[in-house]
Each structure stands twice: as C-alpha cells, then as structure tokens.
Short mmCIF file of C-alpha atoms in Angstrom, two decimals:
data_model
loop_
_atom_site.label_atom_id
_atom_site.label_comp_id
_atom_site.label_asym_id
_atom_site.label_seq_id
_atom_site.Cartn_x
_atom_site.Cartn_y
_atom_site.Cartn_z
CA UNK A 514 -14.59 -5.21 -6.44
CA UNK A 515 -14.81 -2.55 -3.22
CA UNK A 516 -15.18 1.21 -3.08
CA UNK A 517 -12.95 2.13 -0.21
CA UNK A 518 -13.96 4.50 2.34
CA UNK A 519 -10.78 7.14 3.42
CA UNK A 520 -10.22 7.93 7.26
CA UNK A 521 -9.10 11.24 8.02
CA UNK A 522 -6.88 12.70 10.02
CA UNK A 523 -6.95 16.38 11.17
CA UNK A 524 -3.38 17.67 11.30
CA UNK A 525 -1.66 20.72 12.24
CA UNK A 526 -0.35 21.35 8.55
CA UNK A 527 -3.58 20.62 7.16
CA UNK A 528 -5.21 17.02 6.64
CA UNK A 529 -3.99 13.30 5.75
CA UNK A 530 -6.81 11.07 4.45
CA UNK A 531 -6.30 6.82 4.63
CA UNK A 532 -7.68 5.71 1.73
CA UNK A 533 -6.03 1.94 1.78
CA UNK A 534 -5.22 0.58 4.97
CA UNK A 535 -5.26 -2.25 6.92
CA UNK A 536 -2.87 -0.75 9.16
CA UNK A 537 -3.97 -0.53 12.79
CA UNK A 538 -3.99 3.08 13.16
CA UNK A 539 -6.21 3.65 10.26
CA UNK A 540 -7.69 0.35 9.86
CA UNK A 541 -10.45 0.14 7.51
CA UNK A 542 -12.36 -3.66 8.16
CA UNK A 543 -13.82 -3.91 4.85
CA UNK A 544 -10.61 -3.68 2.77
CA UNK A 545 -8.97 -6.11 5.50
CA UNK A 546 -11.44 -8.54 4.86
CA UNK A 547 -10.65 -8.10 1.07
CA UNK A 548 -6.88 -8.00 1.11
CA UNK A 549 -6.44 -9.80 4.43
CA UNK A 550 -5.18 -8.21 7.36
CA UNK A 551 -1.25 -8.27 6.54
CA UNK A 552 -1.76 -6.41 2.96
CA UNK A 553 1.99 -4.61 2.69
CA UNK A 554 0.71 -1.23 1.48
CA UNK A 555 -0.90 1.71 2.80
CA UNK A 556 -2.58 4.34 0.24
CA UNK A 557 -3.51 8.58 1.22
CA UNK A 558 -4.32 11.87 -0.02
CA UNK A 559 -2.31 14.19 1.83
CA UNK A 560 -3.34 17.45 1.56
CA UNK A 561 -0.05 20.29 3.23
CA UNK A 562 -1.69 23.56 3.58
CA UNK A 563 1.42 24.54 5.60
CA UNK A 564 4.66 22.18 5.44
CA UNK A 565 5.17 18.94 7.37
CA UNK A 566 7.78 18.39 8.99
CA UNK A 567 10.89 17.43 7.87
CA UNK A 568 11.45 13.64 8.44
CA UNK A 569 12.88 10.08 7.65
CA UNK A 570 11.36 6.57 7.89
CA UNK A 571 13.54 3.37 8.35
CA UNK A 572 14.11 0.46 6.19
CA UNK A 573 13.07 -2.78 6.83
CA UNK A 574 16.16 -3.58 8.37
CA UNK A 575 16.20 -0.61 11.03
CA UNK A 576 12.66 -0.37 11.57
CA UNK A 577 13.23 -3.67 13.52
CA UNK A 578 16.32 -3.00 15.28
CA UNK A 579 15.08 -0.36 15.91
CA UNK A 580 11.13 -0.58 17.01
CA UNK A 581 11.57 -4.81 17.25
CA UNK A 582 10.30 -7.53 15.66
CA UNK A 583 6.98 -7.25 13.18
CA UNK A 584 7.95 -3.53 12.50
CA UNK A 585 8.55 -3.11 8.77
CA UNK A 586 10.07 -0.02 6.81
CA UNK A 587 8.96 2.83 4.81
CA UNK A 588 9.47 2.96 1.26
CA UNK A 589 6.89 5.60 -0.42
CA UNK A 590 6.16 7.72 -3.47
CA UNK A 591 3.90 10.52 -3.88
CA UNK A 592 2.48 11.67 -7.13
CA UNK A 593 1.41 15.73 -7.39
CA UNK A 594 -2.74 16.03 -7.52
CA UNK A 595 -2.49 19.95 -7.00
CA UNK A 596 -0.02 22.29 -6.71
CA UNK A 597 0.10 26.12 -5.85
CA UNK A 598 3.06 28.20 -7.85
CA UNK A 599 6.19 27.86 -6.51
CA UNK A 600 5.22 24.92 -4.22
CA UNK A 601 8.41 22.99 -2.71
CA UNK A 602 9.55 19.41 -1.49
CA UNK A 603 12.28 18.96 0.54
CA UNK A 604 13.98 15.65 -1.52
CA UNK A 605 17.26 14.36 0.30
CA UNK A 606 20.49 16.24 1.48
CA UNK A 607 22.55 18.52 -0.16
CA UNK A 608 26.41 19.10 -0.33
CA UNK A 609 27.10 22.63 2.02
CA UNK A 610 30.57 22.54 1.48
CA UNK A 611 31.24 20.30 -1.36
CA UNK A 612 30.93 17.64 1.02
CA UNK A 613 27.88 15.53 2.27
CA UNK A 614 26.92 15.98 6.09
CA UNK A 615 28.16 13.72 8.30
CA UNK A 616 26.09 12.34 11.15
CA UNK A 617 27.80 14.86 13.64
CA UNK A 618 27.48 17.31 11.79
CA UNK A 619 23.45 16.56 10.89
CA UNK A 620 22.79 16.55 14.93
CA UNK A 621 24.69 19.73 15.60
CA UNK A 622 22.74 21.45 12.57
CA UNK A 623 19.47 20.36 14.24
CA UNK A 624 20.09 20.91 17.64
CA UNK A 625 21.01 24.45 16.49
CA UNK A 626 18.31 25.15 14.12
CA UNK A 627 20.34 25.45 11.17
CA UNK A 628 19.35 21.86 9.28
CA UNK A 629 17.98 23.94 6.32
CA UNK A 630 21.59 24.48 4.64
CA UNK A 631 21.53 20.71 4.07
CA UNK A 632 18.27 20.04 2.90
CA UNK A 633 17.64 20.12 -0.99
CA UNK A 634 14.54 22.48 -2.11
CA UNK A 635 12.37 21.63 -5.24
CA UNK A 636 9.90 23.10 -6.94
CA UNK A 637 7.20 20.71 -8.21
CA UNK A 638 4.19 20.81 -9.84
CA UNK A 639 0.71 18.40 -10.67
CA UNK A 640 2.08 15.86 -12.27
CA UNK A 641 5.17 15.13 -10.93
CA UNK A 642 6.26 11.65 -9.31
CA UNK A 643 8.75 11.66 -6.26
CA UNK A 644 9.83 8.19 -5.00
CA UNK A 645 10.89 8.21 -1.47
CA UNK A 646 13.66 5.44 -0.71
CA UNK A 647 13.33 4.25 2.66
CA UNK A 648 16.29 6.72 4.69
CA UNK A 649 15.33 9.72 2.43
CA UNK A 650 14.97 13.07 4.10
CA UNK A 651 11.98 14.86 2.85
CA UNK A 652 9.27 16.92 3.63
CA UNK A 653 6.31 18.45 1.83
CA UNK A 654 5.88 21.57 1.31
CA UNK A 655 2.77 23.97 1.73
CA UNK A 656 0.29 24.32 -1.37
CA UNK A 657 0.28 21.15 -1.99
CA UNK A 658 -2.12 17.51 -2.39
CA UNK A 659 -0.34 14.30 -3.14
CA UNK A 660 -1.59 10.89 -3.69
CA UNK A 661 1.00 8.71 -1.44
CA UNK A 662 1.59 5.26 -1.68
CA UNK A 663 4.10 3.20 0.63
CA UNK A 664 4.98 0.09 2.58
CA UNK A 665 1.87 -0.13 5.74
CA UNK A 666 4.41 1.18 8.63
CA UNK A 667 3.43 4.62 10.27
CA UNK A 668 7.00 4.98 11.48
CA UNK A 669 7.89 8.53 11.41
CA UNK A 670 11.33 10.44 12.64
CA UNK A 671 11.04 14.14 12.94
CA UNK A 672 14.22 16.04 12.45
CA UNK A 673 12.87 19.17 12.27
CA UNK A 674 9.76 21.27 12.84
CA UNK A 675 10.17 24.50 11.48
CA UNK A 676 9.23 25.85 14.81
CA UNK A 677 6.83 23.80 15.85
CA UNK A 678 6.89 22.60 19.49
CA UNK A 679 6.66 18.96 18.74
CA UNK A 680 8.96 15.92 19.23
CA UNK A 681 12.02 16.12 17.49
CA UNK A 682 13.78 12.45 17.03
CA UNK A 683 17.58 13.39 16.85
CA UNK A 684 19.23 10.20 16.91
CA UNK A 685 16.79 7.52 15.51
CA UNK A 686 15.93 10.05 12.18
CA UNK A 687 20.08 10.40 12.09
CA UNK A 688 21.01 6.65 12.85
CA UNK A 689 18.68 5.92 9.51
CA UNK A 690 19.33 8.69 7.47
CA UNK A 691 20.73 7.94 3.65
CA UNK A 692 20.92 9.48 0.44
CA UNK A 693 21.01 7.54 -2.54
CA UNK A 694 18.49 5.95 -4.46
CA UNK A 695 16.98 9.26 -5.69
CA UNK A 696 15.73 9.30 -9.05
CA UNK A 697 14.57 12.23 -10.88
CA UNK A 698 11.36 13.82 -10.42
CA UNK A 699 9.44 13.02 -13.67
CA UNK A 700 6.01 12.30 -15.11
CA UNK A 701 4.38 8.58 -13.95
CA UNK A 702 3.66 6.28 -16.80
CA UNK A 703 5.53 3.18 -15.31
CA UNK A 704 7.03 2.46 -12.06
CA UNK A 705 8.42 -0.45 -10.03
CA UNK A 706 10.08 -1.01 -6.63
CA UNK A 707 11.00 -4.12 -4.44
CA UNK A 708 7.73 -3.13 -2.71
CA UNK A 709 5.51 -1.27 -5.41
CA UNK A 710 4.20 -1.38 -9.02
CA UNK A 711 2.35 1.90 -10.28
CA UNK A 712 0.89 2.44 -13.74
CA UNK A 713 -1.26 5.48 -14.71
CA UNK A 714 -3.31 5.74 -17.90
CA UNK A 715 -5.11 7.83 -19.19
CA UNK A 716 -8.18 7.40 -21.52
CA UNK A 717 -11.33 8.52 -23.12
CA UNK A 718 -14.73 6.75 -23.61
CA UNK A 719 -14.67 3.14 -22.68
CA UNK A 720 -10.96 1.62 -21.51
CA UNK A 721 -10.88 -2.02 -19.74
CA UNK A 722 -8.13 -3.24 -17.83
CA UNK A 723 -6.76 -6.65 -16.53
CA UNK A 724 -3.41 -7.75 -14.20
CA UNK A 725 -1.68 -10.21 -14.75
CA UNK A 726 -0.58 -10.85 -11.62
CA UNK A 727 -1.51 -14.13 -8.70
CA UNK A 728 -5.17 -15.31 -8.89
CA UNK A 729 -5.18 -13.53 -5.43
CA UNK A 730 -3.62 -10.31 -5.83
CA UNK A 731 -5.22 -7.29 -4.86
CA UNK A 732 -5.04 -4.25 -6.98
CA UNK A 733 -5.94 -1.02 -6.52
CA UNK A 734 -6.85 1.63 -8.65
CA UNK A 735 -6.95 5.26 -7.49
CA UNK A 736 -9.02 8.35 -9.84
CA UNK A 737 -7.15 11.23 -10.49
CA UNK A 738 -9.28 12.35 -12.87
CA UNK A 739 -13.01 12.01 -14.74
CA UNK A 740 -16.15 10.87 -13.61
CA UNK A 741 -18.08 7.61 -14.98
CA UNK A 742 -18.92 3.73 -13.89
CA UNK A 743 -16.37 0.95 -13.31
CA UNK A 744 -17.46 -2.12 -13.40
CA UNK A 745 -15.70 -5.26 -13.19
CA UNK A 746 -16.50 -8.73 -13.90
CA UNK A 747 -17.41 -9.83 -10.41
CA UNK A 748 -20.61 -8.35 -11.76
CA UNK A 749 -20.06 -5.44 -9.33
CA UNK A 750 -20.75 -1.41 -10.62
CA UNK A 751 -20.10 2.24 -9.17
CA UNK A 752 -20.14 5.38 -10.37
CA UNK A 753 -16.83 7.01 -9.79
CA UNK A 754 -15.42 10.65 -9.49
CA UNK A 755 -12.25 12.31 -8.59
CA UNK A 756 -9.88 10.61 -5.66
CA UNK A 757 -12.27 7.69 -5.40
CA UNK A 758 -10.10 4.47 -4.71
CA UNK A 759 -11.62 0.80 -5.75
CA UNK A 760 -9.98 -2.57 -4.78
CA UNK A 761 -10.20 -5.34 -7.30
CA UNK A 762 -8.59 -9.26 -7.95
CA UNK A 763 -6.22 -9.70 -10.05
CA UNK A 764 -7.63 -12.26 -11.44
CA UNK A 765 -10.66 -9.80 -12.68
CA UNK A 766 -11.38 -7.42 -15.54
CA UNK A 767 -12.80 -4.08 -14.75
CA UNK A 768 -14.15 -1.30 -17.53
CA UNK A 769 -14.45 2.43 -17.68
CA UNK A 770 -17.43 3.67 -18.98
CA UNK A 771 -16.90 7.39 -19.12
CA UNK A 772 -18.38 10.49 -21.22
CA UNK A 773 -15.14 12.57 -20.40
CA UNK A 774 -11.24 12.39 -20.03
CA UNK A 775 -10.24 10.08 -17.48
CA UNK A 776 -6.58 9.52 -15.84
CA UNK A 777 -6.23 6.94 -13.24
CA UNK A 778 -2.94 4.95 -11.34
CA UNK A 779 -2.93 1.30 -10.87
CA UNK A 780 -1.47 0.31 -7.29
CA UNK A 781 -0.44 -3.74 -7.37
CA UNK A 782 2.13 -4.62 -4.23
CA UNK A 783 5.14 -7.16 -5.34
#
C-alpha cells in the first residue's frame, strides 16, 4: 500500500491539487512505480473559488485526430466535497429555442459573447455526483471543492472565459462538442463507466475491504471523511485524515480502524 503525495497547481480561479497521476504534467514517481507509468486514470481535488472556464475534452477518438497518436480522451466525474449556497455547474447545453444549437450557431454565440443562453445552470450541493461524458460542456462553478476522477489526458478546450483574457479554442471545443450521455445528478453509492468503477461507503468502527479485481490491479481509495489507521495486508499502516488518497493491489485486504464516522470512495480503472 502507498500514501500518495498531491501536486498543486496555483490557478487563477483558485487551486487544482494532483493527487493520482502518472501523467507527465503532474507526474508523481512513486505512484508510477506502483501502477506503472501508463496507469489510465488521473485523480484531484479541485478547489473553484471563482468559476473555471467553460470547456470540453475529446473522446478517445478525437483526441487523436485531433492532437495525434498516443493522445487519449477525457471521460471524468466529480463528486461535491464542499459547497457554498447556491453554488452552480454548468452540465451540457440547453434548448434556446426549442431547438439544440447547432455548430454555427455555438461559434457565433461565442465569438459574440452570448454562449450563456445555451449553457444549462445547476445548483449542486456536497454530495452530489456529476459524470462528465467525454464531449460534455461544463464548467464549475465558484464555492465549490470536488474530488475529480477521469481518464490521464490534460486535454482541455476553452469555449469561454467569462472575461478572462485567455485562449479561447473555437473550433476544436466545437468540432467535439456533444450532448448525450448525461445522467442525473444523484448521490454516489455505485458507479461504472467503460473507463471507471467508483464505490463509496461509509462506516463506523472497524470496516475491511477487498477487490476482486486482476492480481495486479491498482485501486485507489480516496477519504472524504474521518480520521483513523488503514492498514492492509502487505503489512503496511498509516494514519489517515480527510482527502488523504492511498494506493493498494487488488489482490490485498486493507482495514479501517477508526473511533469516528468514516466515508470513503473506491477508485478501480476497467
């Protein structure tokens, strides 16, 4: 078992932390040397003081057409650590007219500052899980701190700013841009995607858990909540608190030793 170590980046909307990457702009050697070097997912706190920008990642498919060959897409989730009243995602396109936006008309609204009457507005709060389908225009909103898991690619499209004099990306985030997929924003007890499992428990005392995935799976687990040990049964022990992040075989057992409430998310890749 390994106690990762997050990276963080200073941002102009506040502060993104790597918590799981082998990636090479946030490459962390220890976890590499765990995982390997090629390990498909990429794990952060992201913590939006002001909103990001609104954006788009490709899929697997366009991120190589697009970028070339070894470039892979950006599937993603986040799931709500803290959230300030009224706090707001931006989660897809909406219908202005009872019809959905074209990709004319999506590069005349942002060459003309007007995106915003496409973009759907939702209020979330701690708790909630969003799952971000590769071609999904989002953004997230000030006041908030998300846990975000999602394919390793740092592939990003800006199609809009909200002011800000930085790069705007007309025709790539456009020429990737879908909407469907979407689910519901809901509580996270289960999920599963062609690139992602999740499972969050929560527990009180003692709580031991085991995957049953291949002998050399790595899994990640991620602490939303409580303070305690883990130990697993590489014979290896920490004391953990709130947002730590611990890599693990899925061949191994680890156990929660814990005075207190605890509530933490299971990361496994497929």
């Amino acid at each position: 078992m390994l106690k990762l170590t997050p990276i963080q980046s200073d941002k102009v909307w506040g502060y993104e932390q790597w918590i799981a990457s082998v990636h090479p702009n946030g490459f962390q050697k220890d976890f590499a040397d765990f995982a390997g070097t090629n390990y498909p997912l990429l794990v952060k706190v992201i913590q939006a003081d002001e909103s990001l920008s609104v954006q788009v990642h490709p899929d697997d498919e366009k991120a190589v057409e697009l970028e070339g060959e070894g470039n892979r897409g950006k599937t993603e989730c986040w799931y709500v650590l803290e959230a300030q009243p009224g706090a707001r995602l931006v989660y897809g396109l909406k219908s202005h007219t009872g019809v959905m936006p074209s990709k004319e008309q999506l590069i005349c609204a942002i060459k003309e500052n007007r995106l915003e009457q496409f973009l759907n507005f939702v209020e979330v709060k701690k708790g909630d899980f969003i799952f971000i389908p590769a071609g999904t225009v989002h953004a997230i909103g000030g006041g908030l701190r998300l846990m975000e898991v999602q394919q390793s690619c740092d592939i990003t499209y800006r199609m809009y700013d909200w002011g800000r004099p930085r790069e705007i990306h007309v025709q790539k985030a456009v020429e990737v841009t879908k909407n469907d997929g979407l689910n519901e924003i809901s509580s996270l007890e289960k999920f599963s995607c062609p690139y992602f499992n999740l499972e969050r428990k929560v527990f009180g005392g003692n709580y031991s858990y085991k995957n049953n995935g291949d002998l050399n799976d790595t899994v990640l687990v991620f602490i939303c909540a409580g303070n305690g040990t883990i130990k697993s049964s590489d014979g290896k022990s920490f004391c953990f608190t709130k947002e730590n992040i611990f890599a693990f075989k899925a061949c191994q057992e680890v156990t929660f030793e814990s005075s207190e409430n605890c509530e933490v998310i299971f990361i496994s890749a497929v």
